Structures are given as C-alpha cells and as structure tokens.
mmCIF file of C-alpha atoms in Angstrom:
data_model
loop_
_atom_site.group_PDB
_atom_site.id
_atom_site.type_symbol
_atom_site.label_atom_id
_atom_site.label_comp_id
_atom_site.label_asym_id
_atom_site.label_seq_id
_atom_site.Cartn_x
_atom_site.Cartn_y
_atom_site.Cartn_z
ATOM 1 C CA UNK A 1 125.287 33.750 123.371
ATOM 2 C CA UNK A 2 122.554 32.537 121.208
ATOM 3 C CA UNK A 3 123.146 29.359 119.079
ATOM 4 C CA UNK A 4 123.454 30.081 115.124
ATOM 5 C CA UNK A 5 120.592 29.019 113.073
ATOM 6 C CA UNK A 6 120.789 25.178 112.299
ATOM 7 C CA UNK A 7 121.833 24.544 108.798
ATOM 8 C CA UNK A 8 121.184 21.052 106.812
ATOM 9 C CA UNK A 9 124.196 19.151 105.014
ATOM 10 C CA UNK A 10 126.102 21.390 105.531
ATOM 11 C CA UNK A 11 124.132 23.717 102.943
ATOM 12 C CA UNK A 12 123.981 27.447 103.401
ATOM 13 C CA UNK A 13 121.997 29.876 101.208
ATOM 14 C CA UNK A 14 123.961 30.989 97.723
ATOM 15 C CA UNK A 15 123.187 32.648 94.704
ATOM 16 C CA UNK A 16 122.742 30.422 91.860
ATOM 17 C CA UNK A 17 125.290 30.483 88.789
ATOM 18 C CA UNK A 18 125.045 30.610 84.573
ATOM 19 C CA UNK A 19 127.133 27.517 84.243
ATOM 20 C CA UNK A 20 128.375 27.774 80.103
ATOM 21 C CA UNK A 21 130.143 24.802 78.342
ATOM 22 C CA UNK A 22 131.094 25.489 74.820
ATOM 23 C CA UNK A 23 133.315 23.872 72.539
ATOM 24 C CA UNK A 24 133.345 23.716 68.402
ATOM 25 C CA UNK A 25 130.876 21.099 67.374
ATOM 26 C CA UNK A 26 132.018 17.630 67.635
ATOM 27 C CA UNK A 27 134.274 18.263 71.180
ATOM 28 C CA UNK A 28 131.730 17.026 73.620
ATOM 29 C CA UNK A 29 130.081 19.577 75.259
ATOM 30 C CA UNK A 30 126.337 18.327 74.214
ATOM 31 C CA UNK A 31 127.411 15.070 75.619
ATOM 32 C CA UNK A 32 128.989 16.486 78.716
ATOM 33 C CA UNK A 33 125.467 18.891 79.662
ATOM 34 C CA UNK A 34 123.304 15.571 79.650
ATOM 35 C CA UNK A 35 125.692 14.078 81.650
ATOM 36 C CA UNK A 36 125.424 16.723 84.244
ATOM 37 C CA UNK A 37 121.874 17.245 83.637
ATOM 38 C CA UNK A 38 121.744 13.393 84.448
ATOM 39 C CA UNK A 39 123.647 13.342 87.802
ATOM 40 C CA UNK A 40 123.340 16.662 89.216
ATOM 41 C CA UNK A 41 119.514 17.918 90.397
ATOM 42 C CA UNK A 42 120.668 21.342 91.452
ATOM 43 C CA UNK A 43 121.262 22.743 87.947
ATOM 44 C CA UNK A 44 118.514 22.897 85.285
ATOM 45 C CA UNK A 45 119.366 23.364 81.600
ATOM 46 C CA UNK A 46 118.273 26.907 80.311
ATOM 47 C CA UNK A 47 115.824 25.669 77.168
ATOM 48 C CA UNK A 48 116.839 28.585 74.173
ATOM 49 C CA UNK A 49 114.985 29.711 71.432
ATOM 50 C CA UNK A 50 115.971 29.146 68.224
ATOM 51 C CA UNK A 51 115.175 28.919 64.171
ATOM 52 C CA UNK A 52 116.327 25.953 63.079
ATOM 53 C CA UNK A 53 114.151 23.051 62.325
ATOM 54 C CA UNK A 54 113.393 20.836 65.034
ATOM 55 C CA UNK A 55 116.021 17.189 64.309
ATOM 56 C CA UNK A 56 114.282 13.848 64.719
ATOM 57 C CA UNK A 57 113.287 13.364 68.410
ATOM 58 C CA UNK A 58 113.908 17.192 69.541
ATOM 59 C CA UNK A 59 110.234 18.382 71.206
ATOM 60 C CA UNK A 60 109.583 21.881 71.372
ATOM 61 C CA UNK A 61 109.966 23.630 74.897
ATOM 62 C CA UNK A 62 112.020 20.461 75.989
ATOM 63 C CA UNK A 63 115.002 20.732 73.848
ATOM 64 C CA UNK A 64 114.627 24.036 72.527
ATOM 65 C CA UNK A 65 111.747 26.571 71.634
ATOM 66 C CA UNK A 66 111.286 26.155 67.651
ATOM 67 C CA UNK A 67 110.243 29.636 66.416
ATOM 68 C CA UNK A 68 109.658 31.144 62.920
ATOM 69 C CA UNK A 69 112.519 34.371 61.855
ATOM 70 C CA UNK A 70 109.474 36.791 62.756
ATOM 71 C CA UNK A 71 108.702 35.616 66.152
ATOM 72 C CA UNK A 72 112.633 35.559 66.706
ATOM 73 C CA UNK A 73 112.639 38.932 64.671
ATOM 74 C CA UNK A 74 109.978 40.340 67.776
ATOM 75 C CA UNK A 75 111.586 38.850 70.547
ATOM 76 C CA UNK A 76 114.707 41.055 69.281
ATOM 77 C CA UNK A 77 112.963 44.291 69.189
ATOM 78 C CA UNK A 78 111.330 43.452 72.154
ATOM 79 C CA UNK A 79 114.450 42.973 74.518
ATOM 80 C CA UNK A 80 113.552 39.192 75.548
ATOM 81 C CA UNK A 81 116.531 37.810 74.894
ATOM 82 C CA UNK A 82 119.618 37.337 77.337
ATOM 83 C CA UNK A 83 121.619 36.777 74.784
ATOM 84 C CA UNK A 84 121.809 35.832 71.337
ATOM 85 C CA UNK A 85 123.838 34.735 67.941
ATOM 86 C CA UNK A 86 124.046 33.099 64.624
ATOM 87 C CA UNK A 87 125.189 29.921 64.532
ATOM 88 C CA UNK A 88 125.290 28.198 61.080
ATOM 89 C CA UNK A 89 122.846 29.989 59.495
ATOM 90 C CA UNK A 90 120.414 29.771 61.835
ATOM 91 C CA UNK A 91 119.755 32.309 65.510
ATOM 92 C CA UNK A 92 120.011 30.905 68.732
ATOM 93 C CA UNK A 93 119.004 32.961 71.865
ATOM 94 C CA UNK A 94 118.070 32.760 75.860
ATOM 95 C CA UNK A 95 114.729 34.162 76.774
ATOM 96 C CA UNK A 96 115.383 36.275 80.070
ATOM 97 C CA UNK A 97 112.232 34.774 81.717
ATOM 98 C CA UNK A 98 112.257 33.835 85.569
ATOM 99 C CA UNK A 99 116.317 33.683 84.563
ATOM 100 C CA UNK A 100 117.322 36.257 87.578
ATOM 101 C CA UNK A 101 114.831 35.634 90.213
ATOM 102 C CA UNK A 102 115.531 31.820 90.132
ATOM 103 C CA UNK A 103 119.360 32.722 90.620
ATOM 104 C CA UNK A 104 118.437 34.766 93.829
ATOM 105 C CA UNK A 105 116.744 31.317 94.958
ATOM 106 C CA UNK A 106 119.559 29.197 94.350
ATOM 107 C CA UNK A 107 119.366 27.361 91.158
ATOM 108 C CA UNK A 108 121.497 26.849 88.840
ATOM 109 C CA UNK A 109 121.560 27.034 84.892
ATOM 110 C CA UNK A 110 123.125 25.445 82.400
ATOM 111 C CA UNK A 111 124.421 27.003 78.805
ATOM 112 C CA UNK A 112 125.090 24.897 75.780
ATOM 113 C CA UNK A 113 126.302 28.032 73.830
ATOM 114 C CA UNK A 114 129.380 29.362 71.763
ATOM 115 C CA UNK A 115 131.715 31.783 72.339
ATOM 116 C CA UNK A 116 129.227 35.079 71.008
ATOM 117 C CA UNK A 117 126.231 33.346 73.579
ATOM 118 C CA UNK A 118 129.169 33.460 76.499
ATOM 119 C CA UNK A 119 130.536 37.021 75.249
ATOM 120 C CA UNK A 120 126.929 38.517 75.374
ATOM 121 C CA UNK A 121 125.851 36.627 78.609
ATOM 122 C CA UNK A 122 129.054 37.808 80.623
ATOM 123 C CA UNK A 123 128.201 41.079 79.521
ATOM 124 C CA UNK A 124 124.842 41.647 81.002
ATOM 125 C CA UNK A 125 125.016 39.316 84.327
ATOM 126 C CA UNK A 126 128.866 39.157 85.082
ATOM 127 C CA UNK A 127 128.671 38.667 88.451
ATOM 128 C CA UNK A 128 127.064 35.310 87.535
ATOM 129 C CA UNK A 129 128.687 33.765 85.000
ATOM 130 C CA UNK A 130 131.242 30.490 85.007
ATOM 131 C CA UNK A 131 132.667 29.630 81.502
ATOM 132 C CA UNK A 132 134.089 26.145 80.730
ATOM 133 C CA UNK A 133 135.612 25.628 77.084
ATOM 134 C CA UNK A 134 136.184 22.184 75.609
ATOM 135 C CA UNK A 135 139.034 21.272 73.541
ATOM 136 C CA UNK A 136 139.596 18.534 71.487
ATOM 137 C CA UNK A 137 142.526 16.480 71.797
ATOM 138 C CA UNK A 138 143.394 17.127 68.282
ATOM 139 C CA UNK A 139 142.100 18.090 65.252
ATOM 140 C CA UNK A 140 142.704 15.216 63.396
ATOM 141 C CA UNK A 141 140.345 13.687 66.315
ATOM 142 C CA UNK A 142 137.737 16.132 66.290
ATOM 143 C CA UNK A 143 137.255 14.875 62.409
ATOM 144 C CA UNK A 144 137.035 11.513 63.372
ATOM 145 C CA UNK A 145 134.187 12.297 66.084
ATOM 146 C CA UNK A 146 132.425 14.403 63.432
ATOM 147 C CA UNK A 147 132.538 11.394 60.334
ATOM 148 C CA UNK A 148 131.236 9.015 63.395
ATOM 149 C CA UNK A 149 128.446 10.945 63.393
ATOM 150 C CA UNK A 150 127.383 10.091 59.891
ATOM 151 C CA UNK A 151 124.916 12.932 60.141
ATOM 152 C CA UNK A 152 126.452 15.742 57.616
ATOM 153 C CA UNK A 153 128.494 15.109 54.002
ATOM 154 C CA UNK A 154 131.913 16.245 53.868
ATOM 155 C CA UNK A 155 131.021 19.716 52.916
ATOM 156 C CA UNK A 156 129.316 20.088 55.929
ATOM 157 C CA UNK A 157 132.152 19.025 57.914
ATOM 158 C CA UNK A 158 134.418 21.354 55.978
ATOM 159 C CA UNK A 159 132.503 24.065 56.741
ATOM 160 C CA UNK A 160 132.060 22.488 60.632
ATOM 161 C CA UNK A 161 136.224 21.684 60.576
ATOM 162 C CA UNK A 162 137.013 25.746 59.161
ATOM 163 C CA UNK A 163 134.106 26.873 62.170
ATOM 164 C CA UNK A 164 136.184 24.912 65.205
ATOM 165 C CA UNK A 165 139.272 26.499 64.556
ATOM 166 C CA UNK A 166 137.462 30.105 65.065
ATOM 167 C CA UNK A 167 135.830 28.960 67.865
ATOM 168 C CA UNK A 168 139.161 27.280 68.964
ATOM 169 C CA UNK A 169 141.001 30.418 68.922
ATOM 170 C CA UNK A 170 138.695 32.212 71.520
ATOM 171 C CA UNK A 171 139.710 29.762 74.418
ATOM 172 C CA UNK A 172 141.637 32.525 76.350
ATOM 173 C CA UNK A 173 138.160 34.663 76.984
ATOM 174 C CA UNK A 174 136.876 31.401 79.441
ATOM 175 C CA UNK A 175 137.218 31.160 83.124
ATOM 176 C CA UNK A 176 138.249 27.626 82.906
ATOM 177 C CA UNK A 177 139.744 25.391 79.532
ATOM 178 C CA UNK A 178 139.513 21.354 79.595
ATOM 179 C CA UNK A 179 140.691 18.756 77.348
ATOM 180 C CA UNK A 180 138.072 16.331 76.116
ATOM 181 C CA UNK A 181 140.375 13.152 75.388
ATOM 182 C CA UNK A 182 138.211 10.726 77.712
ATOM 183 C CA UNK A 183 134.976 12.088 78.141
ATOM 184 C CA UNK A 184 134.487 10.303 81.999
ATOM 185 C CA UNK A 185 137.663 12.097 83.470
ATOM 186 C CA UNK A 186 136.527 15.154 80.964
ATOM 187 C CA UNK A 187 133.043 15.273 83.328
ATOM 188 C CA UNK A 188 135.108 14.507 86.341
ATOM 189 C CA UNK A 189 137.079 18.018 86.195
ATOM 190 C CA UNK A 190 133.897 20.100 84.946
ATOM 191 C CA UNK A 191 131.707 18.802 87.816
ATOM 192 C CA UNK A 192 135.240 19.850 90.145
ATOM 193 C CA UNK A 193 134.694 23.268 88.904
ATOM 194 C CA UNK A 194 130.805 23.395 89.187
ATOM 195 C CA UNK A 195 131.196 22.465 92.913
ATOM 196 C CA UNK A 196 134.358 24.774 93.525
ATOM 197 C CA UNK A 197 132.196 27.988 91.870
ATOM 198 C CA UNK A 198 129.081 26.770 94.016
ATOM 199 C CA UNK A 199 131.097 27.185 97.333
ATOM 200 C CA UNK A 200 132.866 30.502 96.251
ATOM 201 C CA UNK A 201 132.402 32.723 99.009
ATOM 202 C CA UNK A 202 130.894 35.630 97.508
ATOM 203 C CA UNK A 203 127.902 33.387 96.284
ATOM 204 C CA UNK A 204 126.943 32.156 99.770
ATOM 205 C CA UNK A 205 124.729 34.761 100.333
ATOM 206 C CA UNK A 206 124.060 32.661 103.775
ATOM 207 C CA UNK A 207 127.500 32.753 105.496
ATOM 208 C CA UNK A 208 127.619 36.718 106.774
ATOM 209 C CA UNK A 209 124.084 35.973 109.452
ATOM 210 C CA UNK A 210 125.425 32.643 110.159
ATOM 211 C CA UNK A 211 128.591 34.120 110.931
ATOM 212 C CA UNK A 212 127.170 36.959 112.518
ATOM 213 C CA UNK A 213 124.911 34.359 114.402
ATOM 214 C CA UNK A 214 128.159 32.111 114.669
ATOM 215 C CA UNK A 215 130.039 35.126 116.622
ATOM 216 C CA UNK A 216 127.206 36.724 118.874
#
C-alpha cells in the first residue's frame, strides 16, 4: 500500500472563500476587516471601485479605486463588475478581475459591503460565499459610536441613524449574525467562523486523493 502524499501543518488544498462583513455604518465592521486583515495572511481584502471622493489618507488602488460616474458608467455596460450598489449617493462595486482563479488557488477575500453588495455577490458565486452581519448592541449605542466620530453633522447622522435600521432589518438573509458590544470578543467569534468555513469539507478540494491515497 503506497503511503499518502505528505501534507504540511496539517494543510490540505481548498477552495478559497468571499468572506462578507456588513453592518449599518457605525457597528464595526470597518474596524473588524483591518483587524483581520492585520492578523490573518491568508485572506486579502478585495479593493472596490467606487465614486466617491477619496477621504483624507485613502490612496487610490489601496483603499479603493476612485473613478469618475463615466468610467463607473462603462464598467457597467461592460460586465466588470461582481457586484454593485448605491450607497449614500454614491456607487460602490467589485471588479471581477483574477477574483475566481485566485479562489481555485486558495485565497481568500474579504468584503466590506452592505446587504445589496452580499445579495448580488451570493447570486453569481454561491457556492463561495460566507456572510457575517454586525449588530449593534443598541441603537441608542450605535448613535453614540457615530457622534464619537465627529466626522458628519446631525443631519448626516439622521439620515445614517434612518439607513441602519433598513440595513438592520435584512439580518435574516446572512449565514451568520454577531453582536458588536466588545469589539475583541466581537473579532474572536468572526475569526471562529472564518476558520470553521475554511475547514468545511466541501472546500477541501485536497481531502478525496488524500483519502483515496489514505485508503489504497
């Protein structure tokens, strides 16, 4: 009987995942991706294209790609988009790129997107996709975090305030839901999912010729 081929760490080969976090603005999810962009290496943050005005310190192609409403208008018409929606007043979208062949290879992706991003996304690559919704612990709470900020006026967080509980009231159409009230034990149970979804058994797209291998 011949010995299975060697693996390392334990590792076998898997399909990579579209790992989404979304939550109403203010509820931690932007704070949660850098966090997992900080201290995992095996997921890579999925850079979208969008129309809004680049904020102090954002660089283009790092944070997002800053393009003009006729460029977006193109990329539209042209089908390069893996997804894409208005977000206050401005379009956000995910250029298909090397998307798919890097998933064959393994790596991961990360989406900062709402609940239209996730709806479209699931859509067209279901078989990939792991949704993780952030709640508040309260609304009163969620104001608080957004007057911390001391980035908008009040209108603005009206408008932001009236936008949460939409987004709030699509929670049933994730995989997974999490309270943010501590954002460390908040990270804690999304990085328990990520590794859960990695070792899902229909992604290891090594385990049937190891087993095979495994069996003789």
């Amino acid at each position: 009987m011949g010995e299975p081929t060697p693996i390392h760490s334990g590792q076998l080969d898997r399909r990579g995942l579209l790992f989404i976090l979304s939550s109403p603005s203010g509820a931690g999810k932007t704070t949660l991706s850098r966090m997992l962009l900080a201290k995992d290496g095996d997921i890579k943050l999925s850079v979208s294209v969008t129309t809004r005005p680049p904020r102090p310190g954002e660089v283009d192609g790092v944070h997002y790609h800053f393009v003009t409403e006729e460029k977006f208008d193109a990329m539209v018409e042209e089908d390069d988009f893996y997804e894409w929606a208005h977000v206050f007043d401005h379009r956000y979208g995910t250029p298909k790129g090397l998307i798919r062949t890097a998933l064959k290879e393994g790596q991961d992706f990360l989406f900062d997107i709402d609940w239209q991003g996730t709806q479209q996304l699931y859509q067209k690559d279901q078989q990939d996709v792991v949704s993780v919704f952030i709640l508040p612990p309260s609304l009163d709470e969620l104001r608080r975090r957004l007057l911390a900020r001391a980035q908008d006026s009040d209108a603005v967080i009206d408008d932001r305030m009236d936008r949460a509980r939409s987004e709030i009231s699509h929670w049933a159409e994730y995989d997974y839901v999490v309270i943010n009230d501590d954002v460390d034990e908040c990270f804690d149970r999304v990085r328990e999912v990520l590794d859960a979804e990695r070792m899902r058994r229909t992604r290891q797209t090594g385990l049937i010729p190891f087993v095979r291998e495994l069996m003789g």
